[in-house]
CSV table of C-alpha atoms and ligand atoms in Angstrom, one decimal:
chain,number,residue,atom,x,y,z
A,1,MET,CA,-1.4,-27.2,41.0
A,2,SER,CA,-2.2,-24.5,38.4
A,3,ARG,CA,-4.7,-25.2,35.7
A,4,ASN,CA,-3.4,-23.1,32.8
A,5,LEU,CA,-5.0,-24.0,29.5
A,6,LEU,CA,-3.7,-22.5,26.2
A,7,LEU,CA,-6.4,-22.9,23.7
A,8,VAL,CA,-5.3,-22.5,20.1
A,9,VAL,CA,-8.1,-22.1,17.6
A,10,THR,CA,-7.6,-22.4,13.9
A,11,GLY,CA,-9.5,-21.8,10.7
A,12,SER,CA,-12.3,-24.4,10.7
A,13,VAL,CA,-16.0,-24.1,10.3
A,14,SER,CA,-16.2,-26.0,13.7
A,15,ALA,CA,-14.4,-23.1,15.6
A,16,PHE,CA,-17.6,-22.2,17.3
A,17,LYS,CA,-17.2,-25.4,19.3
A,18,ALA,CA,-14.0,-23.9,20.9
A,19,ALA,CA,-16.1,-21.2,22.3
A,20,ALA,CA,-18.3,-23.8,24.1
A,21,LEU,CA,-15.2,-25.6,25.5
A,22,ALA,CA,-13.6,-22.3,26.6
A,23,SER,CA,-16.8,-21.5,28.5
A,24,LYS,CA,-17.0,-24.9,30.2
A,25,LEU,CA,-13.4,-25.0,31.2
A,26,SER,CA,-13.6,-21.5,32.6
A,27,GLN,CA,-16.6,-22.6,34.7
A,28,ASP,CA,-14.5,-25.6,35.8
A,29,GLY,CA,-12.0,-23.2,37.3
A,30,PHE,CA,-9.4,-23.4,34.5
A,31,GLU,CA,-7.4,-20.3,33.6
A,32,VAL,CA,-8.0,-20.2,29.8
A,33,ARG,CA,-6.0,-18.1,27.4
A,34,THR,CA,-6.9,-18.1,23.8
A,35,VAL,CA,-4.7,-17.8,20.6
A,36,LEU,CA,-6.6,-17.3,17.3
A,37,SER,CA,-4.9,-18.1,14.0
A,38,GLY,CA,-5.4,-16.0,10.9
A,39,GLY,CA,-7.9,-18.5,9.6
A,40,ALA,CA,-9.8,-18.8,13.0
A,41,LYS,CA,-10.5,-15.0,12.9
A,42,GLU,CA,-12.6,-15.7,9.7
A,43,PHE,CA,-14.8,-17.9,11.7
A,44,ILE,CA,-15.0,-16.4,15.2
A,45,GLY,CA,-14.2,-13.3,17.0
A,46,ALA,CA,-11.7,-12.5,19.8
A,47,SER,CA,-14.5,-10.8,21.8
A,48,THR,CA,-16.3,-14.1,22.2
A,49,PHE,CA,-13.2,-15.7,23.9
A,50,GLU,CA,-12.4,-12.6,25.9
A,51,GLY,CA,-16.0,-12.6,27.2
A,52,LEU,CA,-16.1,-16.3,28.0
A,53,THR,CA,-12.6,-16.6,29.6
A,54,GLY,CA,-12.1,-13.1,31.1
A,55,ASN,CA,-8.8,-13.1,29.4
A,56,ARG,CA,-7.4,-11.1,26.4
A,57,VAL,CA,-6.9,-12.9,23.3
A,58,PHE,CA,-3.6,-13.3,21.3
A,59,ASP,CA,-3.4,-13.4,17.6
A,60,SER,CA,-0.1,-11.9,16.5
A,61,THR,CA,3.6,-12.5,17.0
A,62,PHE,CA,4.3,-8.9,16.5
A,63,ALA,CA,1.7,-7.1,18.9
A,64,PRO,CA,3.3,-4.0,20.4
A,65,GLY,CA,4.5,-4.7,24.0
A,66,GLU,CA,4.1,-8.5,23.6
A,67,ALA,CA,7.1,-9.5,21.6
A,68,MET,CA,7.8,-12.4,24.0
A,69,ALA,CA,4.2,-13.6,24.1
A,70,HIS,CA,5.3,-16.8,22.2
A,71,ILE,CA,7.8,-17.7,24.9
A,72,ASP,CA,5.6,-16.5,27.9
A,73,LEU,CA,2.5,-18.3,26.8
A,74,ALA,CA,4.4,-21.6,26.0
A,75,ARG,CA,6.0,-21.6,29.5
A,76,TRP,CA,2.7,-20.5,31.2
A,77,ALA,CA,0.6,-23.4,29.7
A,78,ASP,CA,0.1,-26.6,31.6
A,79,LEU,CA,-1.7,-27.9,28.6
A,80,THR,CA,-1.7,-26.5,25.1
A,81,LEU,CA,-4.7,-27.5,22.9
A,82,VAL,CA,-5.2,-26.9,19.3
A,83,TYR,CA,-8.9,-27.2,18.9
A,84,PRO,CA,-10.0,-27.3,16.1
A,85,ALA,CA,-6.8,-28.0,14.2
A,86,SER,CA,-7.0,-27.1,10.5
A,87,ALA,CA,-5.2,-29.2,7.7
A,88,ASN,CA,-3.1,-26.0,7.2
A,89,THR,CA,-2.1,-25.7,10.8
A,90,LEU,CA,-1.3,-29.4,11.1
A,91,THR,CA,1.0,-29.5,8.1
A,92,LYS,CA,2.6,-26.2,9.2
A,93,LEU,CA,3.3,-27.5,12.7
A,94,ALA,CA,4.9,-30.7,11.2
A,95,GLN,CA,7.2,-28.5,9.1
A,96,GLY,CA,8.3,-26.4,12.0
A,97,ARG,CA,7.3,-23.1,10.3
A,98,ALA,CA,7.1,-20.1,12.5
A,99,ASP,CA,5.4,-17.6,10.2
A,100,ASP,CA,2.6,-16.8,12.7
A,101,LEU,CA,1.9,-16.9,16.5
A,102,VAL,CA,0.5,-20.6,16.3
A,103,GLY,CA,3.7,-21.9,14.6
A,104,THR,CA,6.1,-19.7,16.8
A,105,LEU,CA,4.4,-21.0,19.9
A,106,PHE,CA,4.8,-24.6,18.9
A,107,LEU,CA,8.6,-24.1,18.3
A,108,ALA,CA,8.8,-22.5,21.7
A,109,HIS,CA,7.1,-25.7,23.2
A,110,ASP,CA,9.6,-27.7,25.3
A,111,PHE,CA,7.6,-30.9,25.4
A,112,LYS,CA,7.7,-31.0,29.2
A,113,ARG,CA,4.0,-30.5,29.3
A,114,PRO,CA,1.4,-31.9,26.9
A,115,TYR,CA,0.6,-30.4,23.6
A,116,TRP,CA,-2.7,-31.7,22.1
A,117,VAL,CA,-4.0,-31.4,18.5
A,118,VAL,CA,-7.6,-32.1,17.7
A,119,PRO,CA,-8.1,-32.2,13.8
A,120,ALA,CA,-11.3,-31.0,12.0
A,121,MET,CA,-11.5,-31.2,8.3
A,122,ASN,CA,-13.1,-32.7,5.3
A,123,PRO,CA,-12.4,-36.6,5.2
A,124,SER,CA,-10.5,-36.3,1.9
A,125,MET,CA,-8.2,-33.7,3.4
A,126,LEU,CA,-7.7,-35.8,6.4
A,127,ALA,CA,-6.8,-38.8,4.3
A,128,HIS,CA,-4.4,-36.7,2.1
A,129,PRO,CA,-0.8,-38.1,2.3
A,130,ALA,CA,0.5,-34.6,3.2
A,131,VAL,CA,-1.9,-34.5,6.3
A,132,ALA,CA,-1.4,-38.2,7.2
A,133,GLU,CA,2.4,-37.6,7.2
A,134,ALA,CA,2.1,-34.5,9.3
A,135,VAL,CA,0.0,-36.4,11.9
A,136,ALA,CA,2.6,-39.3,12.0
A,137,LYS,CA,5.5,-36.8,12.4
A,138,LEU,CA,3.8,-34.9,15.1
A,139,ARG,CA,3.0,-38.1,17.1
A,140,ASP,CA,6.5,-39.2,16.6
A,141,TRP,CA,7.6,-35.9,18.2
A,142,GLY,CA,5.5,-36.5,21.3
A,143,VAL,CA,2.4,-34.4,20.3
A,144,LYS,CA,-0.8,-36.1,21.1
A,145,VAL,CA,-3.0,-35.9,17.9
A,146,PHE,CA,-6.5,-37.1,18.5
A,147,ASP,CA,-8.4,-39.2,16.0
A,148,ALA,CA,-11.1,-37.2,14.4
A,149,ASP,CA,-14.8,-38.2,14.9
A,150,ALA,CA,-16.8,-39.9,12.1
A,151,GLY,CA,-20.2,-38.6,10.9
A,152,ARG,CA,-21.8,-36.0,8.8
A,153,MET,CA,-19.6,-33.0,7.9
A,154,ALA,CA,-20.6,-29.3,7.4
A,155,CYS,CA,-20.1,-29.9,3.7
A,156,GLY,CA,-22.6,-32.7,3.7
A,157,GLU,CA,-20.1,-35.5,3.2
A,158,VAL,CA,-20.1,-38.5,5.6
A,159,GLY,CA,-16.8,-39.7,6.8
A,160,THR,CA,-14.0,-39.2,9.4
A,161,GLY,CA,-12.9,-35.6,10.0
A,162,ARG,CA,-15.5,-34.2,12.4
A,163,LEU,CA,-14.1,-32.3,15.4
A,164,ILE,CA,-14.5,-34.1,18.7
A,165,GLU,CA,-17.4,-32.7,20.7
A,166,PRO,CA,-16.7,-30.0,23.4
A,167,GLU,CA,-18.0,-32.2,26.3
A,168,THR,CA,-15.9,-35.2,25.2
A,169,MET,CA,-12.8,-32.9,25.0
A,170,ARG,CA,-13.6,-31.4,28.4
A,171,LYS,CA,-13.8,-34.8,29.9
A,172,ALA,CA,-10.4,-35.8,28.5
A,173,ILE,CA,-8.9,-32.5,29.8
A,174,LEU,CA,-10.4,-33.0,33.3
A,175,ALA,CA,-9.0,-36.6,33.3
A,176,GLU,CA,-5.6,-35.5,32.3
A,177,PHE,CA,-5.5,-33.0,35.2
A,178,VAL,CA,-6.8,-35.5,37.7
A,179,ALA,CA,-4.1,-38.0,36.5
A,180,ARG,CA,-1.4,-35.4,36.9
A,181,THR,CA,-2.6,-34.3,40.4
A,182,ARG,CA,-2.3,-37.9,41.5
A,183,VAL,CA,1.1,-38.3,39.8
A,184,ALA,CA,2.2,-35.3,41.8
A,185,GLY,CA,1.9,-37.5,44.9
A,186,THR,CA,-1.1,-35.7,46.4
A,187,LYS,CA,-3.8,-37.6,48.3
A,188,PRO,CA,-7.3,-36.9,46.9
A,189,SER,CA,-9.4,-34.6,49.1
A,190,ARG,CA,-12.8,-36.0,49.9
A,191,VAL,CA,-15.3,-33.4,49.5
A,192,LEU,CA,-19.0,-33.3,50.5
A,193,ILE,CA,-21.0,-30.6,48.7
A,194,THR,CA,-24.7,-29.7,49.5
A,195,ALA,CA,-26.6,-27.8,46.8
A,196,GLY,CA,-30.1,-26.7,45.9
A,197,GLY,CA,-33.0,-25.9,48.0
A,198,THR,CA,-35.1,-28.0,50.3
A,199,SER,CA,-38.9,-28.5,49.7
A,200,GLU,CA,-41.4,-29.1,52.5
A,201,SER,CA,-44.5,-31.0,51.3
A,202,LEU,CA,-47.9,-29.5,52.2
A,203,ASP,CA,-49.6,-32.4,50.4
A,204,PRO,CA,-48.6,-34.9,47.7
A,205,VAL,CA,-48.4,-32.2,45.1
A,206,ARG,CA,-47.6,-28.9,46.8
A,207,VAL,CA,-44.3,-27.8,48.4
A,208,LEU,CA,-42.9,-24.9,50.2
A,209,THR,CA,-39.4,-24.2,48.8
A,210,ASN,CA,-37.1,-21.4,47.9
A,211,VAL,CA,-35.3,-20.0,44.8
A,212,SER,CA,-32.1,-21.9,45.0
A,213,THR,CA,-31.2,-23.8,41.8
A,214,GLY,CA,-28.1,-25.6,43.0
A,215,GLU,CA,-26.0,-24.1,40.2
A,216,THR,CA,-23.1,-22.9,42.4
A,217,GLY,CA,-22.9,-26.2,44.1
A,218,VAL,CA,-22.9,-28.1,40.9
A,219,ARG,CA,-20.1,-25.9,39.5
A,220,ILE,CA,-17.9,-26.3,42.5
A,221,ALA,CA,-18.6,-30.1,42.5
A,222,ASN,CA,-17.6,-30.4,38.9
A,223,ALA,CA,-14.5,-28.3,39.2
A,224,ALA,CA,-13.3,-30.0,42.5
A,225,ALA,CA,-13.7,-33.5,40.8
A,226,GLY,CA,-11.8,-32.1,37.9
A,227,GLU,CA,-8.9,-31.3,40.2
A,228,GLY,CA,-8.8,-34.8,41.5
A,229,SER,CA,-11.0,-34.5,44.6
A,230,GLU,CA,-13.4,-37.4,45.3
A,231,VAL,CA,-16.7,-35.5,45.4
A,232,THR,CA,-20.1,-36.4,46.7
A,233,LEU,CA,-22.9,-34.0,45.9
A,234,LEU,CA,-26.1,-33.8,48.0
A,235,LEU,CA,-28.3,-32.3,45.3
A,236,ALA,CA,-32.0,-31.3,45.8
A,237,ASP,CA,-34.2,-33.5,43.6
A,238,THR,CA,-35.8,-30.3,42.2
A,239,SER,CA,-32.5,-28.8,40.9
A,240,PRO,CA,-32.6,-28.0,37.2
A,241,PHE,CA,-28.8,-28.4,37.1
A,242,ALA,CA,-28.8,-32.2,37.8
A,243,GLY,CA,-28.0,-32.9,33.9
A,244,GLU,CA,-24.8,-30.8,34.3
A,245,VAL,CA,-23.2,-32.9,36.9
A,246,ALA,CA,-19.9,-34.4,35.8
A,247,PRO,CA,-19.8,-38.2,35.8
A,248,GLU,CA,-17.0,-38.3,38.2
A,249,VAL,CA,-19.2,-36.8,40.9
A,250,ARG,CA,-21.2,-39.2,43.0
A,251,VAL,CA,-24.8,-37.8,43.4
A,252,VAL,CA,-27.2,-38.4,46.3
A,253,ARG,CA,-30.6,-36.6,46.0
A,254,TYR,CA,-32.6,-35.1,48.9
A,255,ARG,CA,-35.9,-33.3,49.2
A,256,SER,CA,-36.9,-32.0,52.5
A,257,PHE,CA,-34.9,-30.5,55.5
A,258,SER,CA,-35.1,-33.8,57.4
A,259,ASP,CA,-34.0,-35.7,54.3
A,260,LEU,CA,-31.0,-33.6,53.9
A,261,ASP,CA,-30.2,-33.7,57.6
A,262,LEU,CA,-30.3,-37.5,57.6
A,263,ARG,CA,-28.2,-37.8,54.5
A,264,MET,CA,-25.5,-35.4,55.8
A,265,ARG,CA,-25.4,-37.4,59.1
A,266,ASP,CA,-25.0,-40.5,57.1
A,267,GLU,CA,-22.3,-39.2,54.7
A,268,LEU,CA,-20.3,-37.3,57.4
A,269,GLY,CA,-20.6,-40.2,59.8
A,270,HIS,CA,-19.4,-42.9,57.4
A,271,GLY,CA,-17.4,-41.2,54.7
A,272,ASN,CA,-14.0,-39.8,55.8
A,273,TYR,CA,-14.5,-36.3,54.4
A,274,ASN,CA,-11.9,-33.6,54.6
A,275,VAL,CA,-14.1,-30.8,53.5
A,276,LEU,CA,-17.8,-29.8,53.6
A,277,ILE,CA,-19.0,-27.1,51.3
A,278,HIS,CA,-22.6,-26.4,52.5
A,279,SER,CA,-24.1,-24.4,49.7
A,280,ALA,CA,-27.7,-25.8,50.0
A,281,ALA,CA,-30.5,-23.4,50.8
A,282,VAL,CA,-32.0,-25.0,53.8
A,283,SER,CA,-35.5,-24.2,55.0
A,284,ASP,CA,-35.5,-22.5,58.3
A,285,PHE,CA,-39.0,-23.9,59.0
A,286,HIS,CA,-40.9,-27.1,58.8
A,287,ILE,CA,-44.6,-27.6,58.5
A,288,ASP,CA,-46.0,-28.3,61.9
A,289,ARG,CA,-49.7,-28.2,61.3
A,290,ILE,CA,-52.1,-27.3,58.5
A,291,GLU,CA,-55.5,-26.3,59.7
A,292,THR,CA,-58.7,-25.3,58.0
A,293,GLU,CA,-60.5,-22.1,59.2
A,294,THR,CA,-63.2,-24.3,60.8
A,295,GLY,CA,-60.5,-26.2,62.9
A,296,GLY,CA,-60.1,-29.3,60.8
A,297,LEU,CA,-56.6,-30.7,60.4
A,298,VAL,CA,-55.1,-31.5,57.1
A,299,THR,CA,-53.1,-34.6,57.0
A,300,GLY,CA,-50.6,-33.8,54.3
A,301,THR,CA,-51.1,-37.2,52.7
A,302,THR,CA,-54.2,-36.3,50.6
A,303,LYS,CA,-54.4,-33.4,48.2
A,304,ILE,CA,-55.6,-30.1,50.0
A,305,HIS,CA,-59.1,-28.9,49.0
A,306,SER,CA,-58.5,-25.8,46.9
A,307,LYS,CA,-61.6,-23.8,48.1
A,308,GLU,CA,-61.1,-23.4,51.8
A,309,PRO,CA,-58.7,-20.9,53.5
A,310,LEU,CA,-55.9,-22.6,55.4
A,311,LEU,CA,-53.7,-21.8,58.4
A,312,LEU,CA,-50.2,-23.0,58.2
A,313,ARG,CA,-48.1,-23.3,61.3
A,314,LEU,CA,-44.4,-23.4,60.7
A,315,MET,CA,-41.9,-24.4,63.2
A,316,PRO,CA,-38.2,-23.4,63.2
A,317,ASN,CA,-35.7,-26.1,62.1
A,318,PRO,CA,-32.5,-26.5,63.9
A,319,LYS,CA,-29.4,-25.3,62.0
A,320,ILE,CA,-27.8,-28.3,60.2
A,321,LEU,CA,-24.6,-26.3,60.3
A,322,ASP,CA,-24.6,-26.5,64.1
A,323,ARG,CA,-24.7,-30.4,63.9
A,324,VAL,CA,-22.1,-31.1,61.3
A,325,ARG,CA,-19.1,-31.3,63.6
A,326,GLU,CA,-21.2,-33.8,65.7
A,327,TYR,CA,-22.1,-35.8,62.6
A,328,ALA,CA,-18.5,-35.9,61.2
A,329,LYS,CA,-16.1,-38.9,61.6
A,330,ASN,CA,-13.3,-36.6,60.9
A,331,PRO,CA,-12.6,-34.2,63.8
A,332,ASN,CA,-10.5,-31.9,61.4
A,333,LEU,CA,-13.4,-31.5,58.9
A,334,ARG,CA,-13.0,-28.1,57.1
A,335,VAL,CA,-16.4,-26.6,57.0
A,336,ILE,CA,-17.2,-24.0,54.3
A,337,SER,CA,-20.7,-22.5,54.6
A,338,PHE,CA,-22.7,-19.9,53.0
A,339,LYS,CA,-24.4,-16.9,54.6
A,340,LEU,CA,-27.0,-15.2,52.4
A,341,ALA,CA,-27.8,-11.6,53.4
A,342,THR,CA,-29.5,-8.5,51.9
A,343,PRO,CA,-27.2,-6.8,51.3
A,344,ALA,CA,-23.9,-8.5,52.0
A,345,VAL,CA,-21.8,-6.5,54.6
A,346,ARG,CA,-19.0,-4.7,52.9
A,347,GLY,CA,-15.6,-3.5,54.2
A,348,GLY,CA,-14.1,-6.6,55.8
A,349,THR,CA,-16.4,-6.8,58.8
A,350,SER,CA,-19.5,-8.8,59.3
A,351,ASP,CA,-21.4,-10.2,62.3
A,352,LEU,CA,-20.4,-13.8,61.8
A,353,SER,CA,-20.3,-14.5,65.5
A,354,GLY,CA,-22.2,-17.7,66.3
A,355,TYR,CA,-20.8,-19.4,63.2
A,356,ASP,CA,-18.5,-22.5,63.5
A,357,SER,CA,-17.2,-22.6,60.0
A,358,ASP,CA,-13.6,-22.4,58.8
A,359,VAL,CA,-14.7,-20.4,55.8
A,360,ILE,CA,-17.8,-18.4,55.2
A,361,VAL,CA,-19.0,-17.3,51.7
A,362,HIS,CA,-21.0,-14.1,52.4
A,363,ASN,CA,-23.3,-13.1,49.5
A,364,ALA,CA,-26.5,-11.2,48.8
A,365,VAL,CA,-29.5,-12.2,46.8
A,366,SER,CA,-29.4,-9.0,44.8
A,367,GLN,CA,-25.8,-10.0,43.7
A,368,ILE,CA,-26.7,-13.2,42.2
A,369,GLU,CA,-28.0,-13.3,38.6
A,370,ARG,CA,-29.7,-16.4,37.5
A,371,GLY,CA,-28.5,-17.9,34.0
A,372,THR,CA,-25.4,-15.6,33.9
A,373,ASP,CA,-22.0,-15.7,35.5
A,374,ARG,CA,-22.7,-12.8,37.8
A,375,HIS,CA,-22.4,-13.7,41.5
A,376,ALA,CA,-20.6,-11.2,43.8
A,377,GLY,CA,-19.6,-11.5,47.4
A,378,GLU,CA,-17.0,-12.0,49.9
A,379,ILE,CA,-15.1,-15.0,51.4
A,380,TYR,CA,-14.3,-14.9,55.1
A,381,GLU,CA,-11.8,-17.1,56.8
A,382,ARG,CA,-11.5,-17.9,60.5
A,383,THR,CA,-8.5,-16.5,62.3
A,384,PRO,CA,-7.6,-16.5,66.0
A,385,GLU,CA,-9.2,-12.9,66.2
A,386,GLY,CA,-12.4,-13.9,64.5
A,387,TYR,CA,-13.5,-13.9,60.9
A,388,ALA,CA,-11.3,-11.9,58.5
A,389,ILE,CA,-12.0,-11.2,54.8
A,390,ARG,CA,-10.0,-13.5,52.6
A,391,SER,CA,-11.1,-12.4,49.1
A,392,ARG,CA,-13.9,-10.8,47.1
A,393,PHE,CA,-15.4,-12.4,44.0
A,394,LYS,CA,-17.5,-11.0,41.2
A,395,THR,CA,-18.5,-14.1,39.2
A,396,LYS,CA,-19.6,-17.6,39.8
A,397,SER,CA,-16.3,-18.7,38.0
A,398,GLU,CA,-14.2,-16.7,40.6
A,399,LEU,CA,-16.2,-18.2,43.5
A,400,THR,CA,-15.8,-21.7,42.1
A,401,ALA,CA,-12.0,-21.2,41.5
A,402,GLU,CA,-11.6,-20.0,45.2
A,403,LEU,CA,-13.6,-22.7,46.7
A,404,VAL,CA,-11.8,-25.4,44.6
A,405,ALA,CA,-8.5,-24.1,45.9
A,406,LEU,CA,-9.8,-24.6,49.5
A,407,ALA,CA,-10.9,-28.0,48.7
A,408,ARG,CA,-7.7,-28.9,46.7
A,409,PRO,CA,-5.8,-32.0,47.6
A,410,THR,CA,-2.4,-31.4,49.2
A,411,ILE,CA,0.6,-33.4,49.9
A,412,ASP,CA,-0.4,-34.5,53.4
A,413,GLY,CA,-4.1,-34.4,52.9
A,414,GLN,CA,-4.4,-31.4,55.0
A,415,GLU,CA,-5.6,-28.2,53.4
A,416,SER,CA,-3.5,-25.1,53.5
A,417,LEU,CA,-5.7,-22.1,52.5
A,418,ARG,CA,-2.9,-19.6,52.0
A,419,ASP,CA,-0.8,-22.0,50.0
A,420,SER,CA,-3.7,-22.9,47.8
A,421,ALA,CA,-4.5,-19.2,47.1
A,422,ALA,CA,-0.9,-18.6,46.3
A,423,GLU,CA,-0.8,-21.4,44.0
A,424,LEU,CA,-3.8,-20.1,42.2
A,425,GLY,CA,-1.9,-17.0,41.3
A,426,GLY,CA,-3.0,-15.0,44.4
A,427,SER,CA,-6.5,-14.1,45.6
A,428,PRO,CA,-8.1,-10.8,44.5
A,429,GLU,CA,-6.7,-7.7,46.2
A,430,VAL,CA,-8.3,-7.2,49.6
A,431,THR,CA,-8.3,-4.2,51.8
A,432,GLN,CA,-9.1,-5.0,55.4
B,501,FMN,C1,-16.4,-22.3,5.1
B,501,FMN,C2,-14.9,-22.8,5.3
B,501,FMN,C3,-14.8,-23.9,6.1
B,501,FMN,C4,-13.5,-24.4,6.4
B,501,FMN,N1,-13.4,-25.4,7.3
B,501,FMN,C5,-12.1,-25.9,7.3
B,501,FMN,C6,-12.1,-27.1,8.2
B,501,FMN,O1,-13.0,-27.5,8.9
B,501,FMN,N2,-10.8,-27.6,8.3
B,501,FMN,C7,-9.8,-27.1,7.6
B,501,FMN,O2,-8.7,-27.8,7.8
B,501,FMN,N3,-9.9,-26.2,6.8
B,501,FMN,C8,-11.0,-25.5,6.7
B,501,FMN,N4,-11.2,-24.4,5.9
B,501,FMN,C9,-10.0,-23.9,5.2
B,501,FMN,C10,-9.0,-23.1,6.2
B,501,FMN,O3,-9.9,-22.1,6.8
B,501,FMN,C11,-7.8,-22.5,5.5
B,501,FMN,O4,-7.0,-23.5,5.0
B,501,FMN,C12,-7.1,-21.5,6.3
B,501,FMN,O5,-6.0,-21.0,5.6
B,501,FMN,C13,-6.6,-22.2,7.6
B,501,FMN,O6,-5.8,-21.2,8.3
B,501,FMN,P1,-5.1,-21.5,9.7
B,501,FMN,O7,-4.6,-22.9,9.8
B,501,FMN,O8,-4.1,-20.4,9.9
B,501,FMN,O9,-6.3,-21.3,10.7
B,501,FMN,C14,-12.4,-23.8,5.7
B,501,FMN,C15,-12.6,-22.8,4.8
B,501,FMN,C16,-13.9,-22.2,4.6
B,501,FMN,C17,-14.0,-21.1,3.7
């Protein structure tokens, strides 16, 4: 199912919150297109939304070459959201006026898909009979007009009229799409995602770990849950992204390699998962012995003395990925794994022999930028002839959207990779 969201922003001092929402929804894998009213442009720029959504912004009925944008956008949208909705726009919609793109789009709306309006204005404006009547009329026509929040307004007054917070709105949108996925008769996919880096303890306060933050796995988990999948996230207890996990995602924490291995065995053995997305950065070694130079052994249970040189003996860990099919209750588990290399192999070929994954995300450390959306790489898919490139991605959002498509629930509970990609509107162009 597509996830096309038409975000209509109108002239309110709270318009900046629409940028936060657009950013979150794009990260959740939504395709967000933005319309700015004349009033909105006084508060926020088109470039903000272009940058956050990767899509151009619409603000005129009469833009050259886009004369039919009002019809096309109305047909394209799975959900239209007016956020924030000004008093002017609310009353205009209720009058059916089409003197700008916002009004024209509303008249082109056929009420087959939801149209949501989220008011934001001074409490006296909201209580005015002109606005109250407009709200009642819109609701009567089948528009969902949200109740504004109460609290302190930008003007200093306290009352009802505040814009619903972006995170609350995001949850309502995710819930709407989950509900519609279920209504469409699909079975939820059960997805296990691993994220973050393992830590091996040297002593009670020191660890050997890696630079993985778990951000990619958290994004995929949130987006897959937003699609209606039942998601369990095995998350490193050091991950700084724990606070970002959506409430619909079940989180199980792990620390070391053996911890993660145990939890994966438990989850895959007892939960009937359809898909495993293994994005955790798993240590290739565990600590075998810690010796002092004089031959003494360090137990690992007491804090290491800081003055003496140490000899650390590390032993290779088995590959968890080699064990997951053995752990899994479901013999048809779809395994999606990550292969980090420096640099990622380009041009559609890569030595992926020895892998037993259905899909491999091939990326390079140098192509991942912490704290930004930049994350480039390639997705390979198993074919009868070996692994073939399926798509390339340039951002974390693109990667998330691709992986969510792969984990998407389908009519019979089996994932169809090609169908999912086609449904998404096609994968990025690939030359083999
Ligand atoms: C600083 C400032 C803040 C405003 N905030 C709001 C608001 O929160 N809600 C509202 O309905 N109007 C607000 N307005 C008035 C609208 O921006 C104005 O009515 C505008 O014409 C709305 O146009 P639009 O509906 O086409 O976006 C504000 C105006 C100013 C100058």
